[in-house]
Each structure stands twice: as C-alpha cells, then as structure tokens.
Short mmCIF file of C-alpha atoms and ligand atoms in Angstrom, two decimals:
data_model
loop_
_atom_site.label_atom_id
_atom_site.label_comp_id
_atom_site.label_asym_id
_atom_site.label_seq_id
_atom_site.Cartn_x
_atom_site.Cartn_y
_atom_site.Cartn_z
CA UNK A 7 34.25 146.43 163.03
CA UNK A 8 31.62 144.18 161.79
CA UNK A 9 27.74 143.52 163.16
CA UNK A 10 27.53 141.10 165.76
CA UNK A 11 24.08 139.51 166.84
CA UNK A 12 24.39 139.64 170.47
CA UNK A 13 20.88 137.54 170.68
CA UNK A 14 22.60 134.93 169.88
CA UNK A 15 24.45 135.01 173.69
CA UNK A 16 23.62 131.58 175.69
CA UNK A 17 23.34 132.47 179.12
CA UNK A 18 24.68 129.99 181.81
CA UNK A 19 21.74 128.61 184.10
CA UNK A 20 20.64 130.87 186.53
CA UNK A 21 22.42 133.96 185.35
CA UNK A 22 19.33 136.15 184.70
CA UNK A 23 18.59 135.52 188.27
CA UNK A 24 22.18 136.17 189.32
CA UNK A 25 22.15 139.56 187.22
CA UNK A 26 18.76 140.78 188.92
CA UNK A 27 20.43 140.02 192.29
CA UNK A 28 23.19 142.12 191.69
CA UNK A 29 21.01 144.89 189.96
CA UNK A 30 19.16 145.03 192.66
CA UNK A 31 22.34 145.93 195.38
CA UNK A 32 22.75 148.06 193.06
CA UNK A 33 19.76 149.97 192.87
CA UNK A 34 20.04 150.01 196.58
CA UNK A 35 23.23 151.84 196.54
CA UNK A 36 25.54 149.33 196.11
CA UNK A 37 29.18 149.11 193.78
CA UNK A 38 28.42 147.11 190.19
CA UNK A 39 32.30 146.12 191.75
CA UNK A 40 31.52 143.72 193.77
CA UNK A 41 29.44 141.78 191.96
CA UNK A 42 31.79 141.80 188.71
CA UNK A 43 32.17 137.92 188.58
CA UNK A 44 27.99 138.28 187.32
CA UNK A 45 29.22 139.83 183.59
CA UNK A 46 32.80 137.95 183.86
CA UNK A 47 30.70 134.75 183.40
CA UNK A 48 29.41 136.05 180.14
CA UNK A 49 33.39 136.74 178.65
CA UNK A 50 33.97 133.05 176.90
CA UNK A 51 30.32 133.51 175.17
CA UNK A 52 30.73 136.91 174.74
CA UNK A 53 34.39 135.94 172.85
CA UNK A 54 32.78 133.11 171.01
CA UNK A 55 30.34 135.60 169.45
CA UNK A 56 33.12 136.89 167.17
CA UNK A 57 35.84 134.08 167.10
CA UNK A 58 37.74 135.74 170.13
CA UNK A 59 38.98 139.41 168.24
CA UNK A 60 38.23 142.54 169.99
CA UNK A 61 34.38 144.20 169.00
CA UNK A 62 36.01 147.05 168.31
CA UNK A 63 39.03 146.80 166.43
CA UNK A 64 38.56 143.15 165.08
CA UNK A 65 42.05 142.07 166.47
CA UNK A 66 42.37 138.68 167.62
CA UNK A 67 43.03 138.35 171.56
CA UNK A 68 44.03 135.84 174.18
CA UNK A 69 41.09 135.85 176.49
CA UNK A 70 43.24 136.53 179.23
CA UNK A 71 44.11 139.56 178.13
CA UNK A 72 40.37 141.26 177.30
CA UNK A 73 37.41 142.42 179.44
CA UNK A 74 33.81 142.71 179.32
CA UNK A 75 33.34 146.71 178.18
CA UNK A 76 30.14 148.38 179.70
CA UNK A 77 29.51 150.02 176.54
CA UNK A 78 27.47 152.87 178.69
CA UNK A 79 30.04 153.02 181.33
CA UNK A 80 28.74 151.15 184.57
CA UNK A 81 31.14 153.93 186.54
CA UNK A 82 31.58 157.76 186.46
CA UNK A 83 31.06 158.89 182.66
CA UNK A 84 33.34 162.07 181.78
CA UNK A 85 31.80 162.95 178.80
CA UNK A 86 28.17 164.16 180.64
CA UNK A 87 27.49 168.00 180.97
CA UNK A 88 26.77 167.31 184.47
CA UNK A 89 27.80 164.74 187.01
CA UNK A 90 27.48 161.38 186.07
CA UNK A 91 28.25 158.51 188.61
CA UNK A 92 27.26 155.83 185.39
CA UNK A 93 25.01 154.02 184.39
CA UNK A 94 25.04 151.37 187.20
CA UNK A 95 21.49 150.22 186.41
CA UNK A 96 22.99 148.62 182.97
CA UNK A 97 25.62 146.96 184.89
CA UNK A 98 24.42 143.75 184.89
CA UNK A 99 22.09 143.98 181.71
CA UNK A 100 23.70 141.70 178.89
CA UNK A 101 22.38 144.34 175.78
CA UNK A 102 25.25 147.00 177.56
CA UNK A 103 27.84 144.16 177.30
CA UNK A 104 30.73 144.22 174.51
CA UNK A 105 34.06 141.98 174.48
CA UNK A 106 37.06 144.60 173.78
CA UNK A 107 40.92 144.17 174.24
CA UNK A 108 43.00 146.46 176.47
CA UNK A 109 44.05 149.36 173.53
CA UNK A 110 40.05 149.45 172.63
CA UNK A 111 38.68 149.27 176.24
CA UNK A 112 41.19 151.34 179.04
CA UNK A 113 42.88 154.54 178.35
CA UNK A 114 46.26 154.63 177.12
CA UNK A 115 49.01 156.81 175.63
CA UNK A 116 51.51 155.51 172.71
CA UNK A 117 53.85 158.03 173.35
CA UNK A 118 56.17 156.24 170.64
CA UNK A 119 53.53 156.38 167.88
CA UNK A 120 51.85 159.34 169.15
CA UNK A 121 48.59 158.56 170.00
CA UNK A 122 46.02 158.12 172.77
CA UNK A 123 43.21 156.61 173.38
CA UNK A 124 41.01 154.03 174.84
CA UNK A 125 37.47 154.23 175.61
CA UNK A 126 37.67 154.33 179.61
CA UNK A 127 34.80 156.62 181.16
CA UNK A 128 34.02 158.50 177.43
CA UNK A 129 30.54 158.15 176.77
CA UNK A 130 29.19 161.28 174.18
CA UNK A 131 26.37 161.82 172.86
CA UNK A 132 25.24 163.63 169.71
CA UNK A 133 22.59 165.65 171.75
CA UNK A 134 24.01 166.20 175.45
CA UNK A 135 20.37 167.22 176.37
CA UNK A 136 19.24 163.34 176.09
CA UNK A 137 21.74 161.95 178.16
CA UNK A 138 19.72 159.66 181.17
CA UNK A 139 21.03 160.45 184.82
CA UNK A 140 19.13 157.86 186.18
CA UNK A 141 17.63 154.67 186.14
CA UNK A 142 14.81 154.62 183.24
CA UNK A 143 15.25 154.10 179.46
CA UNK A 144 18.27 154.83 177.19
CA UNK A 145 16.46 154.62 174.13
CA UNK A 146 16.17 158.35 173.24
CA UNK A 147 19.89 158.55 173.86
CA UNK A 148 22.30 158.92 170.39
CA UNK A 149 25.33 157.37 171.19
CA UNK A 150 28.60 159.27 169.22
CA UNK A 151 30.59 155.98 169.69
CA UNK A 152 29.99 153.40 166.70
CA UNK A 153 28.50 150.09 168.18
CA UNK A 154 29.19 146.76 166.92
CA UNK A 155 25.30 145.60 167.62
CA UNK A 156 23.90 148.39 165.96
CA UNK A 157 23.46 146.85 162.28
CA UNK A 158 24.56 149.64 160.30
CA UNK A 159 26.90 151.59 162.51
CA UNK A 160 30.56 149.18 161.30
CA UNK A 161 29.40 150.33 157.94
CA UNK A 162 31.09 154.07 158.32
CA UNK A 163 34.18 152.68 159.18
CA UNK A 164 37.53 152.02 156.44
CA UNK A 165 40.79 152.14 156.36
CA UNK A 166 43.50 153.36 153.92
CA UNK A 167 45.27 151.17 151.72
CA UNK A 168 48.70 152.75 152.01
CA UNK A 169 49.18 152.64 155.77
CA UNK A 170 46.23 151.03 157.58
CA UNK A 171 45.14 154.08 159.45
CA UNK A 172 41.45 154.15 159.98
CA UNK A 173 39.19 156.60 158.21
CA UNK A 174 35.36 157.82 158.05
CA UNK A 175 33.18 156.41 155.30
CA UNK A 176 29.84 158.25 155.82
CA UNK A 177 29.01 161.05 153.60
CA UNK A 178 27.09 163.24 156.18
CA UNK A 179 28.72 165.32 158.54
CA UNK A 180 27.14 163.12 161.56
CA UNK A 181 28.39 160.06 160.21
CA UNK A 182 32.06 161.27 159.77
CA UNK A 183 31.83 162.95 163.41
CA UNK A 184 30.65 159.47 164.94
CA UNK A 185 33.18 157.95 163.23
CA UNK A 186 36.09 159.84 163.38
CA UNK A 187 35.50 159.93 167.40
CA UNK A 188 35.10 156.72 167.54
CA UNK A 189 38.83 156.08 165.62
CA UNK A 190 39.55 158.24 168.77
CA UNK A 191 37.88 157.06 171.15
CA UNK A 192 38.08 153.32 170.56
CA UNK A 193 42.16 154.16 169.67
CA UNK A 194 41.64 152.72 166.46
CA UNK A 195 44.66 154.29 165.20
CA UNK A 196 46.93 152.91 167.78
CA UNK A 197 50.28 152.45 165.71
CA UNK A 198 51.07 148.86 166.13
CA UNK A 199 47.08 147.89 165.38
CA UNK A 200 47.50 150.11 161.86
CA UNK A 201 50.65 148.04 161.11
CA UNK A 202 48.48 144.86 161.06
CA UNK A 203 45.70 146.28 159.17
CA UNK A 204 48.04 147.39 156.90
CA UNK A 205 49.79 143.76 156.26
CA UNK A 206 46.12 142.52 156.09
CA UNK A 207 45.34 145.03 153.28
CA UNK A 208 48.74 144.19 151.68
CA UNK A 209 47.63 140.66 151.46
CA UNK A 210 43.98 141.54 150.15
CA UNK A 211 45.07 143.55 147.34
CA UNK A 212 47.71 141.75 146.27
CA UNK A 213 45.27 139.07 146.03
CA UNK A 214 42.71 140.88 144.16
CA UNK A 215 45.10 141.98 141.39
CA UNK A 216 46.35 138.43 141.11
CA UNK A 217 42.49 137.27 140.75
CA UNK A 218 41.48 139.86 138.35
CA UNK A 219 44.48 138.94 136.04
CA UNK A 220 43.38 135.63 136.64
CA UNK A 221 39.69 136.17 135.80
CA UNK A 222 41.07 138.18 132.59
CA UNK A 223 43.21 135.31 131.41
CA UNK A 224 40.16 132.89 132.12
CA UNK A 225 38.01 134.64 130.15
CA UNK A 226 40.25 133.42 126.68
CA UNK A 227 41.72 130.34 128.54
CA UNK A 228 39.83 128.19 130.77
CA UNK A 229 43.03 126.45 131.98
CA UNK A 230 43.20 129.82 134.20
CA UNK A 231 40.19 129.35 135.91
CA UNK A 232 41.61 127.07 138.76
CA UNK A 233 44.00 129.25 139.77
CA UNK A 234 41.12 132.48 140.21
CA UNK A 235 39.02 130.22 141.96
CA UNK A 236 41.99 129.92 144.90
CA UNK A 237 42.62 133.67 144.77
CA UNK A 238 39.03 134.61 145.23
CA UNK A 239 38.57 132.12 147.61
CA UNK A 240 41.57 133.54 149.80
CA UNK A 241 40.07 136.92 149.04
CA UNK A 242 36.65 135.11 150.75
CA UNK A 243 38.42 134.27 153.61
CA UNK A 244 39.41 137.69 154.41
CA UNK A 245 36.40 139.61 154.57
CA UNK A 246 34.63 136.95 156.66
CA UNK A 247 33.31 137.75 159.62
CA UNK A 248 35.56 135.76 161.59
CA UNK A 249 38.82 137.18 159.85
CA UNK A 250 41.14 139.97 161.73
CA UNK A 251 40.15 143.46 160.49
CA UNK A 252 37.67 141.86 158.15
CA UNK A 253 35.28 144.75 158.33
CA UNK A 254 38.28 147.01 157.23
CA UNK A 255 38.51 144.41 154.50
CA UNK A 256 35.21 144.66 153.03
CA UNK A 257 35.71 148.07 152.78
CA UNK A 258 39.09 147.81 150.14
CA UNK A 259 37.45 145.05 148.25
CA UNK A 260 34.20 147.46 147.51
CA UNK A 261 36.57 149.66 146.35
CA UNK A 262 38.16 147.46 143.88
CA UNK A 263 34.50 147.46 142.40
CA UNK A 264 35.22 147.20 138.31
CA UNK A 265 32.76 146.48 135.58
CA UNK A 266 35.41 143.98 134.12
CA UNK A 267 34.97 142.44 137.48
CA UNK A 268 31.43 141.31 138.45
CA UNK A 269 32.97 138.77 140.91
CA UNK A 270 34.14 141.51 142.86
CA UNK A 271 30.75 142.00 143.83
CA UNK A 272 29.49 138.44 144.23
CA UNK A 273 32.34 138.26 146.61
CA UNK A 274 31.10 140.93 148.84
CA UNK A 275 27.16 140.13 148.66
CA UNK A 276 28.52 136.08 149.63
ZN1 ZN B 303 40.25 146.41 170.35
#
C-alpha cells in the first residue's frame, strides 16, 4: 500500500452535476444501483492514479477485472452495532472512491491456501459509538481499515522476507490492530498474492546484497562503481510508487538500513 493523492482525480465534464443527480435519488429513497454508471466513469482515472495495481494490495490488474470500492460501503455495512443500510449518501462522493481488484474488494474463501477474505460489507470502527447512521459528517468516525489516501496509514504495513506474508509495523497496540485487520480484511494474505510479494522481495534483496558488495568494492576500486550504480538503480525502480508491492518494498529496504551503507537511505528518502 502506498499514499495516493486522490486530488489529483480529473473529473469528466459534467460529472459533479451527474453525481448530485444521483445523490439526490438517493436521498429520496432511491438504490446508489441504479445509478452505478455515475462512479464507473471515474474507474480509468481512478486506475491511472496508481499505474492500474489494486489500492490495496499494490497488484497490477486488467481493468476489466477491478471495481470502484465504496470505501464506506454504499450498501448494508455488517460491521455496525446496529442496523446499517450504508452509507448511500457517499455513494456518489469521489473522496469515498478507491480502485481495488476482486481478492481486495468482494469476499472470498481460498479454501486451498486457507484463507478468507475480502472487504465486502466490513466497515469497523475503532470506537463503535461514532459510527454515522445517517446522512451528516463522517469526520469523527476512526476507520479500523488502513486507507490508501490517508498519508500515513500504508506506513504500518510490511511484509516478511521469507515468505511474503503481510505483517503489522506500528508499535502501538492500535496501530497493529488496524493493521492486522486490515491484512484480514483487505485479504492481504491471500496465498497466491504472498507468492508474488515474495518473488518481488527475492528480487529486492538479492539486489541489495549485490549493491552493497558493489558499493564495498567501489569504495577501493572505482572501476566498481558502474556496476552499483545499475543495482541501486534497479533497487530504485522497485520501491517506486508505480512498482507492484512497492510499499511492501520500502519496507525491506529500510530494513537493510547499515551504517556502511548511507545509500541505503538516500535510496529511500529519493
Ligand atoms: Zn487488491
């Protein structure tokens, strides 16, 4: 998971007054259904916003085969102490909008690997008492689930080195909560999705030993320095924003941090 700016959305003309439209059926009683081709306009921006991977999980994905996620759900939300019908009054309000693939977005069991998930109708919150019935403000709301336009929230997520899986960063008990749900909730630890994280991280640290023997040999022969300069560059390419995983990325590389190694951290502050 990385940050992504959703200000940065261009709107097709006439959308905003295509959106309020529909909001307003809505608020009248009407399904956020039948006016689903409003937010399907916004998919290709919405994609181009992180070079067409998943908000979630950072896999690449045919646009075909993705949806616009309601990231309050615009339908019946399970996770609410009482009943919850959604929050149909952010159905058509671009801030609620992420772009997720299938595993990330609809519930699903991998009954091979042995794990569920998929975000669906979950919606918790870290205080239940906050949660908005109707229209009005979210802004008191805590939201459990990590969120991909909340600048720091990508930050608590990492993943091991020897297999991929996802893990919790944070230090405080909060922080591990929201983000061991959201590994949960988001299926983050959907087999097949850890088995290409993992030959990502393969890659990345195989790369970062070759560059810090590299670097070492530089540092007595210049004739070396070529050859670092490709590694870390290849190591560049891999924690940028528009690479598969590349949050997950980041995350290794910090922890090949070495005082030997300044570049290591010139890489991740590029
Ligand atoms: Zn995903």
């Amino acid at each position: 998971m990385r940050y992504i700016d959703r200000k940065r959305l261009q709107l097709p003309d006439g959308w905003l007054d295509r959106a309020a439209i529909a909001t307003k059926h809505v608020s009248n009683g009407g399904d956020p259904s039948d006016h689903a081709g409003v937010w399907r306009e916004l998919k290709d921006g919405l994609a181009d916003l992180f070079n067409d991977k998943c908000w979630y999980c950072e896999v690449p994905i045919t646009r075909s085969d993705n949806a616009v996620d309601h990231f309050r759900p615009k339908g019946r939300v399970s996770d609410a102490a009482l009943e919850h019908i959604g929050y149909r009054w952010l159905a058509f309000e671009q801030s609620n909008f992420r772009y997720a693939c299938t595993f990330c977005n609809s519930r699903r069991k991998d009954v091979e690997g042995g794990t569920a998930g998929g975000k669906g109708d979950r919606f918790p919150l870290l205080d239940e008492s906050q949660r908005v019935y109707t229209f009005g403000s979210v802004a008191e709301e805590r939201p459990i689930l990590l969120d991909p336009c909340e600048v720091g929230d990508w930050r608590l997520l990492g993943c091991k080195k020897e297999n991929g899986k996802p893990c919790a960063v944070g230090n405080e008990i909060e922080q591990c909560t929201r983000a061991e749900s959201s590994i949960e909730i988001y299926h983050l630890h959907h087999e097949p999705t850890c088995k290409l994280r993992h030959t990502a991280a393969v890659q990345l640290l195989s790369d970062i030993e070759e560059a810090k023997g590299l670097f070492t040999a530089a540092e007595s022969d210049a004739a070396h320095s070529p050859a670092f300069k490709n590694a870390a560059a290849r190591i560049l390419k891999a924690i940028h924003v528009d690479s598969p995983f590349s949050g997950e990325m980041r995350f290794l590389l910090g922890g090949e941090r070495d005082l030997n190694h300044p570049w290591v951290q010139e890489l991740l502050e590029t």
